PDB file of C-alpha atoms in Angstrom:
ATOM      1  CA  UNK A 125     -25.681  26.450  25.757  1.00 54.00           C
ATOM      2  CA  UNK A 126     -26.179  23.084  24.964  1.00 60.00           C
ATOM      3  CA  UNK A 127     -25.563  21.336  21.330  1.00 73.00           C
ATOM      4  CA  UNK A 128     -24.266  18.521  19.497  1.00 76.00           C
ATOM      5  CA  UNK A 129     -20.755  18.567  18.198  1.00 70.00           C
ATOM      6  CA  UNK A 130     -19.500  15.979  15.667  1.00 69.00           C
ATOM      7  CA  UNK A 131     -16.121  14.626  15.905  1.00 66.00           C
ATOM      8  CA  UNK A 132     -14.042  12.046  14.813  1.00 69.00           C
ATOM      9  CA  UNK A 133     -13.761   9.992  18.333  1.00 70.00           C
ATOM     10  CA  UNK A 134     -11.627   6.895  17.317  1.00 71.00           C
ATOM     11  CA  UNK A 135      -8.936   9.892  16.055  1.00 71.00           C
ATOM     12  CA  UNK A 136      -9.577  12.594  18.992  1.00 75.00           C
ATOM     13  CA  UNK A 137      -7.450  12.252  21.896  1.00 84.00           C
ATOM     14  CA  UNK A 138      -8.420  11.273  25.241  1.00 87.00           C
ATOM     15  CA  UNK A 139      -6.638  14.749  26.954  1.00 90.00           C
ATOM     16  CA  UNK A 140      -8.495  16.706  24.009  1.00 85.00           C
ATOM     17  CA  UNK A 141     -11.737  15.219  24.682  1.00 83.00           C
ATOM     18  CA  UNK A 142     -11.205  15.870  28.154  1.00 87.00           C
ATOM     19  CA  UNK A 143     -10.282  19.479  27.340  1.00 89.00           C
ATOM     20  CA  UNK A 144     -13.735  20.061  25.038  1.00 85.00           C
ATOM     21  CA  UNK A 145     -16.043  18.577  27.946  1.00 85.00           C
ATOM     22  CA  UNK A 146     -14.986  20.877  29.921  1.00 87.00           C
ATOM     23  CA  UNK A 147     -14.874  24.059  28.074  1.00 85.00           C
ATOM     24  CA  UNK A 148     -18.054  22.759  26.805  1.00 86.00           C
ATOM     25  CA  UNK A 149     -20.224  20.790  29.695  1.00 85.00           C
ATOM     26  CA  UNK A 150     -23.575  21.010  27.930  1.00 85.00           C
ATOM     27  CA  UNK A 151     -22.212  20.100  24.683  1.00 84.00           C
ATOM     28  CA  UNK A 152     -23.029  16.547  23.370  1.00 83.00           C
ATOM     29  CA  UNK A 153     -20.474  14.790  20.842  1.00 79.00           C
ATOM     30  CA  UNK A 154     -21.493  12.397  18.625  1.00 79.00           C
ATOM     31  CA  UNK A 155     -18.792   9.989  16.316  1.00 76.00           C
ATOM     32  CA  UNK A 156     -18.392  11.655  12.662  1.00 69.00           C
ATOM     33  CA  UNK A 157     -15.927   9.605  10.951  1.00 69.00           C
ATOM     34  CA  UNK A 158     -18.388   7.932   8.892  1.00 71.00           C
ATOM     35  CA  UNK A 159     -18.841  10.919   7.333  1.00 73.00           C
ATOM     36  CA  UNK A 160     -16.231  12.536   7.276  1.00 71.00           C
ATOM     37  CA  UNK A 161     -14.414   9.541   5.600  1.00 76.00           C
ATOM     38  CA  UNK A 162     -17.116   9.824   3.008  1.00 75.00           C
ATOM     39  CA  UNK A 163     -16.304  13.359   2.565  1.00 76.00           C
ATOM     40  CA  UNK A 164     -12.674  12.781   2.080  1.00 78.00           C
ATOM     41  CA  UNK A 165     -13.145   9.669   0.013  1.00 87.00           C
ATOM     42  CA  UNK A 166     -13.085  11.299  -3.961  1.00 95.00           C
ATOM     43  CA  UNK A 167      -9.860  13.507  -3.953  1.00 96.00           C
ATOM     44  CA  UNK A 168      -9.596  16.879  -5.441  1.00 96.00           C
ATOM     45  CA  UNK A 169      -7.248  17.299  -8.166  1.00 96.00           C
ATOM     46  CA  UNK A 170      -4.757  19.312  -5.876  1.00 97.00           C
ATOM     47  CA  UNK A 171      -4.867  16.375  -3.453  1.00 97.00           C
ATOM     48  CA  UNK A 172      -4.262  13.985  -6.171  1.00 97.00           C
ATOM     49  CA  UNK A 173      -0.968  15.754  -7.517  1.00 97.00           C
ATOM     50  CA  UNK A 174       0.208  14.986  -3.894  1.00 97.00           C
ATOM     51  CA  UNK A 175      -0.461  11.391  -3.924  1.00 97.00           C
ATOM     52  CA  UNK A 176       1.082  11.569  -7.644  1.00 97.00           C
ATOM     53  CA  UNK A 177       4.023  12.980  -6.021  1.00 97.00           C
ATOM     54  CA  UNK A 178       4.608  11.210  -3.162  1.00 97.00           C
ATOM     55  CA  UNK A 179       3.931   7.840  -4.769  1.00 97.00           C
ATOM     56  CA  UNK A 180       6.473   8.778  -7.578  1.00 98.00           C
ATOM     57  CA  UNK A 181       9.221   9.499  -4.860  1.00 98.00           C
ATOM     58  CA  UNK A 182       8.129   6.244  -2.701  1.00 98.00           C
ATOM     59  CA  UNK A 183       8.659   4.297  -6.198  1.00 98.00           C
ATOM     60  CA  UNK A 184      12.437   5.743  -7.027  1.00 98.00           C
ATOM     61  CA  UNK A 185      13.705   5.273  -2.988  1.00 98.00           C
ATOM     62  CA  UNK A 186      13.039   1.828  -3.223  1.00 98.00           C
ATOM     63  CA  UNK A 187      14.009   1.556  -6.988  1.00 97.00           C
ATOM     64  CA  UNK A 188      17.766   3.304  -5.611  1.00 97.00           C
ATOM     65  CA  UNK A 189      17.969   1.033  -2.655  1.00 97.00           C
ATOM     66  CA  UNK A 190      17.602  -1.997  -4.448  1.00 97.00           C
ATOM     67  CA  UNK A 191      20.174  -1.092  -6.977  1.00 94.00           C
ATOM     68  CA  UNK A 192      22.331   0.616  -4.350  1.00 95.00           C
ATOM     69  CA  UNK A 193      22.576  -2.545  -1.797  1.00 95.00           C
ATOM     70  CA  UNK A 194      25.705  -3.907  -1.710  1.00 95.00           C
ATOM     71  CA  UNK A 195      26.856  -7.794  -0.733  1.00 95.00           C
ATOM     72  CA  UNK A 196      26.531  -7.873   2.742  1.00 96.00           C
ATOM     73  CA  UNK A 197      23.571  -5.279   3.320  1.00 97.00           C
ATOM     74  CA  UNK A 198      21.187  -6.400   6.030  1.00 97.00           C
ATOM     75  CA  UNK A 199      17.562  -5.856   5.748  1.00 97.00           C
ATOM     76  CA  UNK A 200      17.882  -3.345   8.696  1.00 97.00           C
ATOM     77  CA  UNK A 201      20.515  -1.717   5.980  1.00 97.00           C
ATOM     78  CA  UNK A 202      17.802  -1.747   3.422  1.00 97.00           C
ATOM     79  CA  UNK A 203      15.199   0.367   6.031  1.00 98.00           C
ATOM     80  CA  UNK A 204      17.483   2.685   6.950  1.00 98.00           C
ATOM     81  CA  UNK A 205      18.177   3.247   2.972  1.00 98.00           C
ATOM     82  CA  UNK A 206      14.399   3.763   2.902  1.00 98.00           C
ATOM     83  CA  UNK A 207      13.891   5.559   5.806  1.00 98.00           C
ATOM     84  CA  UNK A 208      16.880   8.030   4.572  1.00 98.00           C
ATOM     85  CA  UNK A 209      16.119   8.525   1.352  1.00 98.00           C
ATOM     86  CA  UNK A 210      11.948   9.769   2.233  1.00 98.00           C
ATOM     87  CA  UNK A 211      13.754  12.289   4.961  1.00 97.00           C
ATOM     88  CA  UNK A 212      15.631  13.801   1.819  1.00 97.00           C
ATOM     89  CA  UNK A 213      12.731  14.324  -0.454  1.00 97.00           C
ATOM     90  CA  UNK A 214      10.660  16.100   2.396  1.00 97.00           C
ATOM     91  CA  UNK A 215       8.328  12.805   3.006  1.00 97.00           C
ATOM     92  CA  UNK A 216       7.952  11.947   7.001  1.00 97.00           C
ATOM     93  CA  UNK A 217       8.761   8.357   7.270  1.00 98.00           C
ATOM     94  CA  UNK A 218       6.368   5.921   8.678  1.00 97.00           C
ATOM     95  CA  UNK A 219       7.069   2.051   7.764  1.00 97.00           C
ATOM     96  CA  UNK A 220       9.470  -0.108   5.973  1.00 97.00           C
ATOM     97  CA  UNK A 221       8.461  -3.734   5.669  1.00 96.00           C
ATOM     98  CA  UNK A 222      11.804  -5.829   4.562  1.00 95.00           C
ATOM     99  CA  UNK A 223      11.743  -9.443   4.192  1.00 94.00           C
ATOM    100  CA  UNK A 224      14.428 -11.160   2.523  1.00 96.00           C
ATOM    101  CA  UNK A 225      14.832 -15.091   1.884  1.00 95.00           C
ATOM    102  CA  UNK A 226      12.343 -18.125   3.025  1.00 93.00           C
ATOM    103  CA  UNK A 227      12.162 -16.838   6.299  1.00 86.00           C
ATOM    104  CA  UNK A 228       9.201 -14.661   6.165  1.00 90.00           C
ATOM    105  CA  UNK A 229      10.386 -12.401   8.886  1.00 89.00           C
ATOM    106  CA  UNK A 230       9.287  -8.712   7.666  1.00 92.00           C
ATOM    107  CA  UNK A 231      10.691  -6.991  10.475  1.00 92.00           C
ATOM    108  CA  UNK A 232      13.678  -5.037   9.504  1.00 95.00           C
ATOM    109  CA  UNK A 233      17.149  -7.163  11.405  1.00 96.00           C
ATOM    110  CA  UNK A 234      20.249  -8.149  10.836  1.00 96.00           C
ATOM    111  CA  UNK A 235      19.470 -11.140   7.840  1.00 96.00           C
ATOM    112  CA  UNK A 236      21.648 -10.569   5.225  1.00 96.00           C
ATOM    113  CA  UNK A 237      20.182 -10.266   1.555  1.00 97.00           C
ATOM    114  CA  UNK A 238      21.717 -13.509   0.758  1.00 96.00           C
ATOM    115  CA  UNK A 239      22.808 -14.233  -3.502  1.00 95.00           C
ATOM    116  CA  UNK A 240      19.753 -15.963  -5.119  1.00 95.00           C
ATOM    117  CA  UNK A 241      17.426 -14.848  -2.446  1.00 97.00           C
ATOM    118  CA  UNK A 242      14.384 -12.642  -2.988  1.00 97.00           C
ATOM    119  CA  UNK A 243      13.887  -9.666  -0.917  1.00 97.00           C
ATOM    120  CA  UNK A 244      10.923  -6.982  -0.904  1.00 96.00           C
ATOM    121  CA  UNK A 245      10.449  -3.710   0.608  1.00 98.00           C
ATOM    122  CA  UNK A 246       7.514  -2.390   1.180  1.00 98.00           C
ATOM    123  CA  UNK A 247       7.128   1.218   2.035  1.00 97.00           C
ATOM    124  CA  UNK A 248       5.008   4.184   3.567  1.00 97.00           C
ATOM    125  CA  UNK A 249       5.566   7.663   4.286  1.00 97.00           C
ATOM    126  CA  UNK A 250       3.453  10.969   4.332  1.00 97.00           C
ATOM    127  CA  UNK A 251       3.496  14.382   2.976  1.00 96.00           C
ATOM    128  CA  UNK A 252       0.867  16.801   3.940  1.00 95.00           C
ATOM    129  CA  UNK A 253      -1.070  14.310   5.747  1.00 93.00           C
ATOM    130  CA  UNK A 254      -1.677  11.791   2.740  1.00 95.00           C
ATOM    131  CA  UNK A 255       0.115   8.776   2.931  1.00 96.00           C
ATOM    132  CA  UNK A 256       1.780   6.597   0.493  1.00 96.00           C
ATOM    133  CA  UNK A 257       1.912   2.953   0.374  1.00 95.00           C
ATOM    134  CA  UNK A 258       4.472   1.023  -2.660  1.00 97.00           C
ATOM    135  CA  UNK A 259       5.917  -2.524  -2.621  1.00 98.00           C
ATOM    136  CA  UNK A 260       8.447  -3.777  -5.015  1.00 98.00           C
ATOM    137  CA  UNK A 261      10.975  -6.798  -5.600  1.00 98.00           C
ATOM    138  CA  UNK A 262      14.383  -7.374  -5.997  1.00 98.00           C
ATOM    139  CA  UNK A 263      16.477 -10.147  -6.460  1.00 97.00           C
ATOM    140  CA  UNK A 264      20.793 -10.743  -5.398  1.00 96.00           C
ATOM    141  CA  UNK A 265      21.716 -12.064  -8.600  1.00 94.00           C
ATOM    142  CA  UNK A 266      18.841 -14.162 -10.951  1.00 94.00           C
ATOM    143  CA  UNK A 267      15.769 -15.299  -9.499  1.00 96.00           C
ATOM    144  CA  UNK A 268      15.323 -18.945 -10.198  1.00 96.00           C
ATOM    145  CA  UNK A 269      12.455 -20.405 -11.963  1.00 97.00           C
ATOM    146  CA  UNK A 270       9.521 -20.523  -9.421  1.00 97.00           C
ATOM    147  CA  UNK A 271      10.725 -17.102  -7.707  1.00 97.00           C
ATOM    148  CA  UNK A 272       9.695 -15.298 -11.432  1.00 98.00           C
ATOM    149  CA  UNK A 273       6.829 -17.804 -11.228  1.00 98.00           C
ATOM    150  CA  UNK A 274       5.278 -16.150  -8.272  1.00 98.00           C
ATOM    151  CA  UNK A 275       6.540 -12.802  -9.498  1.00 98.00           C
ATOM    152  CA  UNK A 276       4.597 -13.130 -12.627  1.00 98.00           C
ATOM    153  CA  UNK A 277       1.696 -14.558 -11.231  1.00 98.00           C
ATOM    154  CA  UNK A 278       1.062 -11.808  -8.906  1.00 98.00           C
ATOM    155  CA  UNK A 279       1.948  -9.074 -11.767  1.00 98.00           C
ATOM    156  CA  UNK A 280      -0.654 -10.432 -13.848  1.00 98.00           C
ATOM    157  CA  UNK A 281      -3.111 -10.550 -10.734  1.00 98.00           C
ATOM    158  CA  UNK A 282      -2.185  -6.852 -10.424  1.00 98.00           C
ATOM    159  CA  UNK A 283      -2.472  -6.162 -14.244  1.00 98.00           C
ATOM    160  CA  UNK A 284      -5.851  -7.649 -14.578  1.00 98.00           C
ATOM    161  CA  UNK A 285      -7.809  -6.147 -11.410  1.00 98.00           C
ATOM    162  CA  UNK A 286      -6.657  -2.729 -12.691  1.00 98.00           C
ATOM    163  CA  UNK A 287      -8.075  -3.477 -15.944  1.00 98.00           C
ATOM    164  CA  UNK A 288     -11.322  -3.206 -13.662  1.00 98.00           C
ATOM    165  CA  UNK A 289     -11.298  -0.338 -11.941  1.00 98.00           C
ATOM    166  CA  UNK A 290     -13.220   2.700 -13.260  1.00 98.00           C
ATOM    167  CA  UNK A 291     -15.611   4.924 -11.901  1.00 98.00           C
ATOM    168  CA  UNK A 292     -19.067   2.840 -11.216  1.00 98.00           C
ATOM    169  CA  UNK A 293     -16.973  -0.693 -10.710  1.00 98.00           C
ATOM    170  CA  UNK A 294     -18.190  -2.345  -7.848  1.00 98.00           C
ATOM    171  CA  UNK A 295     -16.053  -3.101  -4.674  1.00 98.00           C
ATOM    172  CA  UNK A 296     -17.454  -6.469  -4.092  1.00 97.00           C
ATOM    173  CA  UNK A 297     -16.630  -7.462  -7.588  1.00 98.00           C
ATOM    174  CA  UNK A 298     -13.054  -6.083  -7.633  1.00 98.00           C
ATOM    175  CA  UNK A 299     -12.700  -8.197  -4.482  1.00 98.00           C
ATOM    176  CA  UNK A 300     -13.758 -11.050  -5.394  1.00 97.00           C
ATOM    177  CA  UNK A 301     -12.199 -10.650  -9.189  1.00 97.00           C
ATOM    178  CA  UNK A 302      -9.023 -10.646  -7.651  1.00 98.00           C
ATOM    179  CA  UNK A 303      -8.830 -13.798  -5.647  1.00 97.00           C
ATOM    180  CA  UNK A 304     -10.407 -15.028  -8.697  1.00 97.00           C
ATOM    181  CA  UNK A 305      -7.224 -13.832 -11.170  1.00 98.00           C
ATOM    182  CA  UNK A 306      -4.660 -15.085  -8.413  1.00 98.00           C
ATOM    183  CA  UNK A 307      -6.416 -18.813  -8.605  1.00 97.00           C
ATOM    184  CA  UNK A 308      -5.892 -18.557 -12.368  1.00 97.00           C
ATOM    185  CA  UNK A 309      -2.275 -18.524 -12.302  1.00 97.00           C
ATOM    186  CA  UNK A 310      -2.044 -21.496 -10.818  1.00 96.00           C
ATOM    187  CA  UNK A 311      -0.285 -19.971  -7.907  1.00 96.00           C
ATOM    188  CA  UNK A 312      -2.786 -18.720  -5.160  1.00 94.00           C
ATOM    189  CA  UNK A 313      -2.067 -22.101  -2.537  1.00 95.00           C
ATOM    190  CA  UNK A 314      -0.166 -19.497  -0.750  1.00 96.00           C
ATOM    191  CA  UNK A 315      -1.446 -16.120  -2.260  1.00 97.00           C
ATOM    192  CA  UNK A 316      -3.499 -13.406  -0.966  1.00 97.00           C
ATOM    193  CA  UNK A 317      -4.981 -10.526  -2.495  1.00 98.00           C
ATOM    194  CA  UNK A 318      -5.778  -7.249  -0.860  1.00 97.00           C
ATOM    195  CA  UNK A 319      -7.440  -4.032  -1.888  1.00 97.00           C
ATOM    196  CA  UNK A 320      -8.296  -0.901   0.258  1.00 96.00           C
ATOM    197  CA  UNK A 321      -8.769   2.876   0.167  1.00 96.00           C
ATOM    198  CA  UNK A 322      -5.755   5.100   1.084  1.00 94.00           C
ATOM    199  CA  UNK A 323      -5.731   8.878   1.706  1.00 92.00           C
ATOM    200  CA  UNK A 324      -4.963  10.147   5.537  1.00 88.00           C
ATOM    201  CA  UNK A 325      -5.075   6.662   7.203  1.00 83.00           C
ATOM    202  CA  UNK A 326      -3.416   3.504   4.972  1.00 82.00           C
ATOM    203  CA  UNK A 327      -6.776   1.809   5.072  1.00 85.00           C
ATOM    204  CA  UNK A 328      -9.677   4.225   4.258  1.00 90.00           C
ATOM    205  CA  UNK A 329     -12.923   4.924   1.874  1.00 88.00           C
ATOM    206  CA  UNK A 330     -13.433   3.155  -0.584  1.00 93.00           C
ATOM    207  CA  UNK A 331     -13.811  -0.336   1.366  1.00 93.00           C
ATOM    208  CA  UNK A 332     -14.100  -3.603  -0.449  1.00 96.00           C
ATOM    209  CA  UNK A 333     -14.824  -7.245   0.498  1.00 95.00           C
ATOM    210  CA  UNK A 334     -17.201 -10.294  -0.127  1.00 94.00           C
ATOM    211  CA  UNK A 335     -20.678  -8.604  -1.189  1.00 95.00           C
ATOM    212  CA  UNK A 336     -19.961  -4.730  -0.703  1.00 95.00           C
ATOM    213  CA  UNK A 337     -21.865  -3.345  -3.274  1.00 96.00           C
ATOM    214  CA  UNK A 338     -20.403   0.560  -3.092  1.00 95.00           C
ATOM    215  CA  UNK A 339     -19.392   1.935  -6.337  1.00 97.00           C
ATOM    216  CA  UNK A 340     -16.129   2.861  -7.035  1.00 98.00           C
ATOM    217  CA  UNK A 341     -16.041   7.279  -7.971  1.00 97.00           C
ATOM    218  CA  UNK A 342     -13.679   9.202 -10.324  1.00 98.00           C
ATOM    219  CA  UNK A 343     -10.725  10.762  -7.645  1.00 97.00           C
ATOM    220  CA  UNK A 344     -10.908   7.834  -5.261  1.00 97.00           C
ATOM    221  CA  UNK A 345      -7.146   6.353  -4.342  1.00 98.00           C
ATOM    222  CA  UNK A 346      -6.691   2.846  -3.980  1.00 97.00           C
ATOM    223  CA  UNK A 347      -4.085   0.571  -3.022  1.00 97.00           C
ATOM    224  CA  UNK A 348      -4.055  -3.068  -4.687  1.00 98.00           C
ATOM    225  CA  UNK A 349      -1.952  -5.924  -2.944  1.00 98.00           C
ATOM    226  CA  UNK A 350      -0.983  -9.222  -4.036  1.00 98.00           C
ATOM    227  CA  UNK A 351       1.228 -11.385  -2.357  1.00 96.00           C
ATOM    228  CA  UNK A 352       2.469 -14.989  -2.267  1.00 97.00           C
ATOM    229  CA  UNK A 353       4.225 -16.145   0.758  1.00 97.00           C
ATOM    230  CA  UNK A 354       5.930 -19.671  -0.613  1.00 97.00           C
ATOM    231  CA  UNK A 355       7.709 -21.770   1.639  1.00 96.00           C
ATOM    232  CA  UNK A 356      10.892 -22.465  -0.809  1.00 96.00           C
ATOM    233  CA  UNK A 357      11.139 -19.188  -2.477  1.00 97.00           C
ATOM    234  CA  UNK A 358      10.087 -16.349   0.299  1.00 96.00           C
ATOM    235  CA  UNK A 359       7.652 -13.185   0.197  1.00 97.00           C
ATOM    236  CA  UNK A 360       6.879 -12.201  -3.190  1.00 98.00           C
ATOM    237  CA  UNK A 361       4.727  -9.755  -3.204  1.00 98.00           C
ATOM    238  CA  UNK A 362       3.318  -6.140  -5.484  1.00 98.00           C
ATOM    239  CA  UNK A 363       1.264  -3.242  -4.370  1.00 98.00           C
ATOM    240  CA  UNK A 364       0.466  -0.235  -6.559  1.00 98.00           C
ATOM    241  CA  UNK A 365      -1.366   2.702  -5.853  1.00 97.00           C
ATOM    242  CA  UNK A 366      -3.994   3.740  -8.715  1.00 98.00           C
ATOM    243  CA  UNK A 367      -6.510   6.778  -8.950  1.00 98.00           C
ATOM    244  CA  UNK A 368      -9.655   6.071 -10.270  1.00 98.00           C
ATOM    245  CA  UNK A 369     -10.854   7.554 -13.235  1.00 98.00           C
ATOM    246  CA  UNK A 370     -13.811   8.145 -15.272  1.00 96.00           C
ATOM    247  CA  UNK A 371     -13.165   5.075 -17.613  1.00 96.00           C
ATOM    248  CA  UNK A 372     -10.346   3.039 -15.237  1.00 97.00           C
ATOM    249  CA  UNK A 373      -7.357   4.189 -13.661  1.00 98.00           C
ATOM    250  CA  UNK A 374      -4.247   6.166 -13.137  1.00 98.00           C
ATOM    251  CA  UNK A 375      -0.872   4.384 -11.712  1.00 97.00           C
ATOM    252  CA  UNK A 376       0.777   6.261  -9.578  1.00 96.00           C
ATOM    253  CA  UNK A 377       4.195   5.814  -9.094  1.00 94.00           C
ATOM    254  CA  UNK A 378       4.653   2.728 -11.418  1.00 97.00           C
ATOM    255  CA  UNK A 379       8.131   2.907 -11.430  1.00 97.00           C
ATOM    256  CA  UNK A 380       9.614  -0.913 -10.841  1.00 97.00           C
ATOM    257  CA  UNK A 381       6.545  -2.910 -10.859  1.00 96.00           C
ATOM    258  CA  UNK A 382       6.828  -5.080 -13.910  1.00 96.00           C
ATOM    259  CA  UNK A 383      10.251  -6.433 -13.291  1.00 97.00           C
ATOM    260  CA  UNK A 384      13.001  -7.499 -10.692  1.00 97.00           C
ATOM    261  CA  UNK A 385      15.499  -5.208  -9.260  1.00 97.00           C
ATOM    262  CA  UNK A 386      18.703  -6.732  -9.511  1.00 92.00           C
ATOM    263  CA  UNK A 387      21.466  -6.405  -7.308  1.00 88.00           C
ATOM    264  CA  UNK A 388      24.952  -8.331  -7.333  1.00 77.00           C
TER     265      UNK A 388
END
């Protein structure tokens, strides 16, 4: 008999839509991810304790790799650290964005993590489905004056847009707040600021930008970015995770994100 059937298309492969036609040849399917993104948008509490979990370990792996590099180490070095360290704690690997020096290159290689330079690593895995998303920085050595510069300016970016977040917040006001705190540190020529939903995909419910007037709901995850990519110093750059909550917002895995790692 005939009947509609909704399905997430964009995620349903072309073999098993294939399949489903023709079990099902009178069956119409119509796109659900709209709302089943909606329906997976506020997190249960059991969901959260995974994202608390899997944050947490994202957090240390990069906090050990940092400390653990030794002269020489190659950002490639760095993501297999990463990469080896989420296998060990039970989290499936997916990404590993190093970028060491002016150059700007992200891609893991063989650039070595030069003394003075700045390097960050930016990380993802999954457990369970639910992904994980952390970037920190380290330094070889001290960083000089305008690295911490850039380093403070996009903590206190970080610092004040989280002051914001709470259930009933708009998204087009966090947006816009943010680009907003960057300019007031005197630093956003070459900054960027990014916020998004995370949960099974890395960009998900709740959505933000210029004029989105959806409200921010206690259990919702949300990544916050800010980077600046200076010509002279490199890729500085922060992103913490943070559940909302009914009066602002819980850091997950906070571990490293108000100060350099240091290596020698």
């Amino acid at each position: 008999e005939g009947g509609t059937i909704a399905v997430e298309m964009d995620f349903l492969p072309a073999s098993s839509m294939d399949a489903l036609s023709k079990e099902l040849p009178a069956a119409r399917f119509t796109e659900a991810r709209g709302i089943m993104e909606e329906l997976r948008a506020v997190k249960t509490p059991a969901e959260l304790d995974i994202f608390r979990r899997i944050t947490q370990d994202d957090a240390e792996i990069i906090g050990e790799v940092f400390t653990s590099s030794a002269p020489g180490a190659t950002t490639r070095d760095v993501a297999r650290g990463i990469e080896e360290g989420m296998t060990v704690r039970g989290i499936h690997f997916l990404w590993v964005f190093t970028c060491a020096g002016s150059a700007m290159l992200r891609s893991p290689s063989e650039k070595v993590w030069e003394p003075g330079e700045v390097l960050h690593i930016d990380a993802g895995g999954s457990f369970e489905g639910y992904l994980t998303d952390v970037c920190r920085m380290g330094v070889r050595g001290e960083p000089s004056r305008l690295a911490d510069a850039l380093f403070q300016a996009c903590l206190a970016t970080q610092d004040k847009v989280r002051k914001e977040i709470r259930a009933g917040a708009v998204c087009g006001e966090i947006y816009e707040s943010g680009f907003r705190h960057l300019a007031d540190t005197g630093q956003g020529e070459y900054g960027m600021f990014i916020i998004h939903g995370v949960g099974l995909v890395s960009h998900e419910l709740p959505r933000f930008g210029k004029g989105v007037e959806t409200k921010l709901e206690e259990g919702m995850v949300v990544s916050i970015e800010t980077d600046i990519r200076h010509p002279e110093v490199g890729y500085v750059k922060i992103e913490d995770t943070v559940a909302v909550t009914a009066d602002g917002c819980e850091g997950l895995g906070d571990l490293g994100r108000d100060a350099w790692y240091a290596a020698e």
